[in-house]
Amino acid sequence: MVKQMKYLGVLLDTKFSWKQHLSYISEKCDKLQRGLNRIARNTFGINFNVHSLIYKQGIEPFILSGSRVWGEALKRKMNSKYLRRIQRRILLRVICGYRTISYDSVYAISGFPPIYITILHNIAFRENLSASSISNYDCILSPFFIPHPSERNAINTVQFSDKSTEDFPVICYTDGSKIDGRVGFAFVVFRSGVESENFQFRIRDECTVFVAELLCLNFAVKWITEQNSVISEYLICTDSLSSLDSLKNVFLHLTI
């Protein structure tokens, strides 16, 4: 009788305890760690940035592979502790640290959270997403959900100048950016030339700057619609010409 089998890089056992798969991850990570030891130690070799890139782009995706299937096993403390030990051994090499460094210190210095928390968070996010009324966020909307062209409000673009602050009492500045692999956007409101409100948001690192710019514009429009004000005209400023072009083209449906 076959007690375990490997399918798409995931070891399946008869009891679905996933202990064999975690042991398989541990063996693979040990091989990767020995490979890193050949090119770097605590006092020589590649620097922290290169180590972090190797971990983030190579080792972490390997550990996360298939985690939507076996990730529930991490709710057992024994399995989560075992995975923490695996991750800690790798991160010690990333930060060029010694074995006496505590778990929390390793995570704080490296900047990487405990991977079992990441896995459980991703599973919970997917479950909440599937339970949402919107069946799929990553798809092109059907034409039936898009307002008729006659019902759409025209997007008027103007060239920003010093006179703009006089013509519009409320000006919203939007910007999306990606710095050191981290993506986010910011939204600032000026009333009569004085900053009144500001918002900052972090989004997933997989997003592009273009997506961040569009999300920021969307947030600005939502904020304006929620204002109970007698002001009828607002000015939204952005430096993303590609975002404006995509919004003006009513025939272009982008997947975000």
Tab-separated table of C-alpha atoms in Angstrom:
chain	number	residue	atom	x	y	z
A	1	MET	CA	0.000	0.000	0.000
A	2	VAL	CA	1.304	3.430	-0.957
A	3	LYS	CA	1.538	5.629	2.140
A	4	GLN	CA	2.480	8.825	0.366
A	5	MET	CA	2.697	10.292	-3.112
A	6	LYS	CA	4.068	13.444	-4.663
A	7	TYR	CA	1.824	15.567	-6.843
A	8	LEU	CA	2.836	18.970	-8.244
A	9	GLY	CA	5.582	19.302	-5.656
A	10	VAL	CA	3.326	18.497	-2.685
A	11	LEU	CA	3.704	15.273	-0.674
A	12	LEU	CA	0.344	13.703	0.150
A	13	ASP	CA	0.042	11.171	2.960
A	14	THR	CA	-2.846	8.894	3.868
A	15	LYS	CA	-3.831	10.915	6.954
A	16	PHE	CA	-3.286	14.349	5.391
A	17	SER	CA	-1.148	15.336	8.358
A	18	TRP	CA	1.372	17.009	5.995
A	19	LYS	CA	4.290	16.001	8.220
A	20	GLN	CA	6.059	14.374	5.276
A	21	HIS	CA	5.620	17.510	3.195
A	22	LEU	CA	7.071	19.719	5.931
A	23	SER	CA	10.012	17.326	6.219
A	24	TYR	CA	10.444	17.554	2.445
A	25	ILE	CA	10.514	21.368	2.695
A	26	SER	CA	13.082	21.136	5.493
A	27	GLU	CA	15.392	18.900	3.437
A	28	LYS	CA	15.178	21.175	0.406
A	29	CYS	CA	15.838	24.292	2.488
A	30	ASP	CA	18.866	22.604	4.084
A	31	LYS	CA	20.296	22.007	0.608
A	32	LEU	CA	19.669	25.626	-0.329
A	33	GLN	CA	21.296	26.780	2.893
A	34	ARG	CA	24.386	24.679	2.218
A	35	GLY	CA	24.560	26.271	-1.212
A	36	LEU	CA	24.432	29.733	0.339
A	37	ASN	CA	27.147	28.734	2.810
A	38	ARG	CA	29.511	28.076	-0.095
A	39	ILE	CA	29.255	31.637	-1.379
A	40	ALA	CA	28.763	33.599	1.839
A	41	ARG	CA	29.357	33.424	5.570
A	42	ASN	CA	28.976	35.906	8.400
A	43	THR	CA	32.207	37.721	7.570
A	44	PHE	CA	32.410	37.528	3.758
A	45	GLY	CA	30.407	36.990	0.602
A	46	ILE	CA	27.246	38.532	-0.825
A	47	ASN	CA	25.569	41.367	1.059
A	48	PHE	CA	22.207	41.551	2.806
A	49	ASN	CA	20.287	42.911	-0.198
A	50	VAL	CA	21.361	40.013	-2.408
A	51	HIS	CA	20.571	37.511	0.337
A	52	SER	CA	17.112	39.038	0.784
A	53	LEU	CA	16.457	38.898	-2.949
A	54	ILE	CA	17.429	35.213	-3.097
A	55	TYR	CA	15.125	34.437	-0.184
A	56	LYS	CA	12.188	36.480	-1.455
A	57	GLN	CA	12.356	35.398	-5.096
A	58	GLY	CA	13.600	31.833	-4.714
A	59	ILE	CA	13.232	30.254	-1.292
A	60	GLU	CA	9.990	31.794	-0.047
A	61	PRO	CA	7.990	30.927	-3.216
A	62	PHE	CA	9.199	27.327	-2.879
A	63	ILE	CA	7.955	27.134	0.719
A	64	LEU	CA	4.639	28.758	-0.222
A	65	SER	CA	4.087	26.398	-3.146
A	66	GLY	CA	0.818	24.524	-2.636
A	67	SER	CA	0.216	26.207	0.730
A	68	ARG	CA	-3.449	26.716	-0.125
A	69	VAL	CA	-3.752	22.929	0.143
A	70	TRP	CA	-1.610	22.123	3.173
A	71	GLY	CA	-1.660	25.503	4.942
A	72	GLU	CA	-4.530	24.553	7.262
A	73	ALA	CA	-2.147	22.138	8.993
A	74	LEU	CA	-0.262	25.156	10.373
A	75	LYS	CA	-3.129	25.820	12.763
A	76	ARG	CA	-1.582	23.031	14.808
A	77	LYS	CA	1.125	24.544	16.982
A	78	MET	CA	3.528	21.671	16.359
A	79	ASN	CA	3.505	22.214	12.585
A	80	SER	CA	3.778	26.001	12.821
A	81	LYS	CA	6.781	25.709	15.156
A	82	TYR	CA	8.442	23.266	12.772
A	83	LEU	CA	8.006	25.658	9.843
A	84	ARG	CA	9.320	28.539	11.954
A	85	ARG	CA	12.516	26.587	12.624
A	86	ILE	CA	12.935	25.959	8.894
A	87	GLN	CA	12.499	29.642	8.085
A	88	ARG	CA	14.765	30.774	10.915
A	89	ARG	CA	17.699	28.707	9.641
A	90	ILE	CA	17.449	30.405	6.254
A	91	LEU	CA	16.967	33.905	7.665
A	92	LEU	CA	20.019	33.513	9.895
A	93	ARG	CA	22.067	33.157	6.731
A	94	VAL	CA	20.252	36.136	5.169
A	95	ILE	CA	21.144	38.467	8.055
A	96	CYS	CA	24.564	36.831	8.620
A	97	GLY	CA	23.562	36.136	12.201
A	98	TYR	CA	24.521	33.576	14.810
A	99	ARG	CA	22.437	30.770	16.272
A	100	THR	CA	21.994	32.566	19.590
A	101	ILE	CA	19.744	35.217	17.998
A	102	SER	CA	16.115	34.797	19.057
A	103	TYR	CA	13.248	34.126	16.675
A	104	ASP	CA	11.702	37.576	17.096
A	105	SER	CA	15.042	39.290	16.532
A	106	VAL	CA	15.623	37.334	13.327
A	107	TYR	CA	12.245	38.420	11.943
A	108	ALA	CA	12.776	42.036	13.001
A	109	ILE	CA	16.278	42.317	11.507
A	110	SER	CA	15.441	40.541	8.247
A	111	GLY	CA	12.149	42.366	7.732
A	112	PHE	CA	10.316	39.124	6.882
A	113	PRO	CA	7.321	38.029	8.993
A	114	PRO	CA	6.873	34.441	10.209
A	115	ILE	CA	5.945	32.536	7.092
A	116	TYR	CA	3.204	30.502	8.760
A	117	ILE	CA	1.354	33.770	9.476
A	118	THR	CA	1.658	34.717	5.802
A	119	ILE	CA	0.242	31.354	4.727
A	120	LEU	CA	-2.718	31.481	7.127
A	121	HIS	CA	-3.424	35.087	6.119
A	122	ASN	CA	-3.474	34.160	2.422
A	123	ILE	CA	-5.855	31.269	3.090
A	124	ALA	CA	-8.213	33.492	5.099
A	125	PHE	CA	-8.079	36.147	2.379
A	126	ARG	CA	-9.007	33.629	-0.318
A	127	GLU	CA	-11.875	32.287	1.765
A	128	ASN	CA	-13.260	35.773	2.352
A	129	LEU	CA	-12.826	36.572	-1.321
A	130	SER	CA	-14.746	33.482	-2.422
A	131	ALA	CA	-17.531	34.272	0.062
A	132	SER	CA	-17.880	37.804	-1.288
A	133	SER	CA	-20.811	38.817	-3.461
A	134	ILE	CA	-18.370	39.599	-6.260
A	135	SER	CA	-17.324	36.249	-7.669
A	136	ASN	CA	-14.103	37.364	-9.327
A	137	TYR	CA	-12.111	40.560	-8.876
A	138	ASP	CA	-9.469	39.707	-11.476
A	139	CYS	CA	-11.630	39.703	-14.573
A	140	ILE	CA	-12.921	42.000	-17.290
A	141	LEU	CA	-16.364	43.295	-16.408
A	142	SER	CA	-19.224	42.237	-18.603
A	143	PRO	CA	-20.616	45.067	-20.782
A	144	PHE	CA	-23.907	44.690	-18.896
A	145	PHE	CA	-22.211	46.006	-15.723
A	146	ILE	CA	-20.710	49.026	-17.502
A	147	PRO	CA	-22.893	52.157	-17.691
A	148	HIS	CA	-24.197	53.139	-21.099
A	149	PRO	CA	-21.977	55.757	-22.810
A	150	SER	CA	-24.800	58.291	-22.555
A	151	GLU	CA	-24.852	57.828	-18.771
A	152	ARG	CA	-21.114	58.229	-18.266
A	153	ASN	CA	-19.718	61.506	-17.037
A	154	ALA	CA	-17.075	62.985	-19.279
A	155	ILE	CA	-13.550	63.252	-17.902
A	156	ASN	CA	-12.270	66.775	-18.385
A	157	THR	CA	-8.507	67.189	-18.239
A	158	VAL	CA	-6.878	70.566	-17.684
A	159	GLN	CA	-3.276	71.681	-17.529
A	160	PHE	CA	-2.296	72.483	-13.962
A	161	SER	CA	-1.090	76.027	-13.337
A	162	ASP	CA	-0.851	78.584	-10.545
A	163	LYS	CA	-4.327	79.766	-11.492
A	164	SER	CA	-5.771	76.334	-10.717
A	165	THR	CA	-5.613	77.026	-6.987
A	166	GLU	CA	-7.866	80.040	-7.540
A	167	ASP	CA	-10.378	78.299	-9.814
A	168	PHE	CA	-10.834	75.245	-7.603
A	169	PRO	CA	-11.284	75.646	-3.828
A	170	VAL	CA	-10.588	71.935	-3.235
A	171	ILE	CA	-7.665	70.211	-4.955
A	172	CYS	CA	-6.836	66.526	-4.520
A	173	TYR	CA	-3.305	65.341	-5.274
A	174	THR	CA	-2.852	61.635	-5.993
A	175	ASP	CA	0.276	59.569	-6.482
A	176	GLY	CA	1.222	55.909	-6.670
A	177	SER	CA	4.771	54.645	-6.323
A	178	LYS	CA	6.961	51.588	-5.900
A	179	ILE	CA	10.045	51.931	-3.696
A	180	ASP	CA	12.342	49.045	-2.751
A	181	GLY	CA	9.786	46.575	-4.085
A	182	ARG	CA	6.963	47.974	-1.933
A	183	VAL	CA	3.904	49.497	-3.579
A	184	GLY	CA	1.519	52.092	-2.204
A	185	PHE	CA	-0.371	55.269	-2.955
A	186	ALA	CA	-1.057	58.574	-1.227
A	187	PHE	CA	-3.889	61.076	-1.474
A	188	VAL	CA	-3.707	64.661	-0.163
A	189	VAL	CA	-6.515	67.240	-0.008
A	190	PHE	CA	-5.915	70.991	-0.081
A	191	ARG	CA	-8.700	73.433	0.767
A	192	SER	CA	-8.014	77.025	-0.279
A	193	GLY	CA	-4.312	76.239	-0.513
A	194	VAL	CA	-4.084	74.656	2.952
A	195	GLU	CA	-3.600	70.926	3.498
A	196	SER	CA	-6.642	69.545	5.304
A	197	GLU	CA	-6.464	65.768	4.925
A	198	ASN	CA	-4.042	63.101	3.767
A	199	PHE	CA	-4.258	59.346	3.325
A	200	GLN	CA	-1.622	56.668	2.728
A	201	PHE	CA	-2.209	53.058	1.738
A	202	ARG	CA	0.004	50.012	1.170
A	203	ILE	CA	-1.047	47.484	-1.430
A	204	ARG	CA	0.379	44.135	-2.467
A	205	ASP	CA	3.937	44.178	-3.790
A	206	GLU	CA	2.827	42.346	-6.936
A	207	CYS	CA	0.926	45.451	-8.081
A	208	THR	CA	2.448	47.825	-10.605
A	209	VAL	CA	2.757	51.597	-10.323
A	210	PHE	CA	0.023	51.894	-12.961
A	211	VAL	CA	-2.368	49.906	-10.757
A	212	ALA	CA	-1.421	52.043	-7.742
A	213	GLU	CA	-2.155	55.233	-9.704
A	214	LEU	CA	-5.579	53.948	-10.782
A	215	LEU	CA	-6.469	52.808	-7.262
A	216	CYS	CA	-5.513	56.218	-5.918
A	217	LEU	CA	-7.702	57.976	-8.495
A	218	ASN	CA	-10.541	55.634	-7.590
A	219	PHE	CA	-10.099	56.462	-3.905
A	220	ALA	CA	-10.124	60.196	-4.690
A	221	VAL	CA	-13.377	59.915	-6.637
A	222	LYS	CA	-15.004	57.898	-3.837
A	223	TRP	CA	-13.854	60.444	-1.264
A	224	ILE	CA	-15.373	63.293	-3.289
A	225	THR	CA	-18.720	61.517	-3.695
A	226	GLU	CA	-18.928	61.011	0.073
A	227	GLN	CA	-18.496	64.721	0.832
A	228	ASN	CA	-21.655	66.561	1.861
A	229	SER	CA	-20.543	69.910	0.556
A	230	VAL	CA	-21.969	72.728	-1.526
A	231	ILE	CA	-18.805	72.656	-3.623
A	232	SER	CA	-19.659	71.275	-7.051
A	233	GLU	CA	-16.229	71.261	-8.682
A	234	TYR	CA	-13.144	69.429	-7.495
A	235	LEU	CA	-9.752	69.165	-9.122
A	236	ILE	CA	-7.899	65.840	-9.010
A	237	CYS	CA	-4.212	66.144	-9.887
A	238	THR	CA	-2.150	63.195	-11.103
A	239	ASP	CA	1.159	62.821	-12.904
A	240	SER	CA	0.129	59.539	-14.546
A	241	LEU	CA	-0.743	60.275	-18.163
A	242	SER	CA	-1.290	56.576	-18.870
A	243	SER	CA	-4.007	56.447	-16.189
A	244	LEU	CA	-5.809	59.423	-17.700
A	245	ASP	CA	-5.588	57.942	-21.194
A	246	SER	CA	-7.042	54.630	-20.030
A	247	LEU	CA	-9.908	56.374	-18.228
A	248	LYS	CA	-10.739	58.567	-21.216
A	249	ASN	CA	-10.833	55.622	-23.587
A	250	VAL	CA	-14.258	54.101	-22.895
A	251	PHE	CA	-13.539	51.179	-25.217
A	252	LEU	CA	-10.497	50.005	-23.272
A	253	HIS	CA	-11.323	47.532	-20.489
A	254	LEU	CA	-8.291	46.759	-18.368
A	255	THR	CA	-7.874	43.903	-15.922
A	256	ILE	CA	-6.532	45.255	-12.636
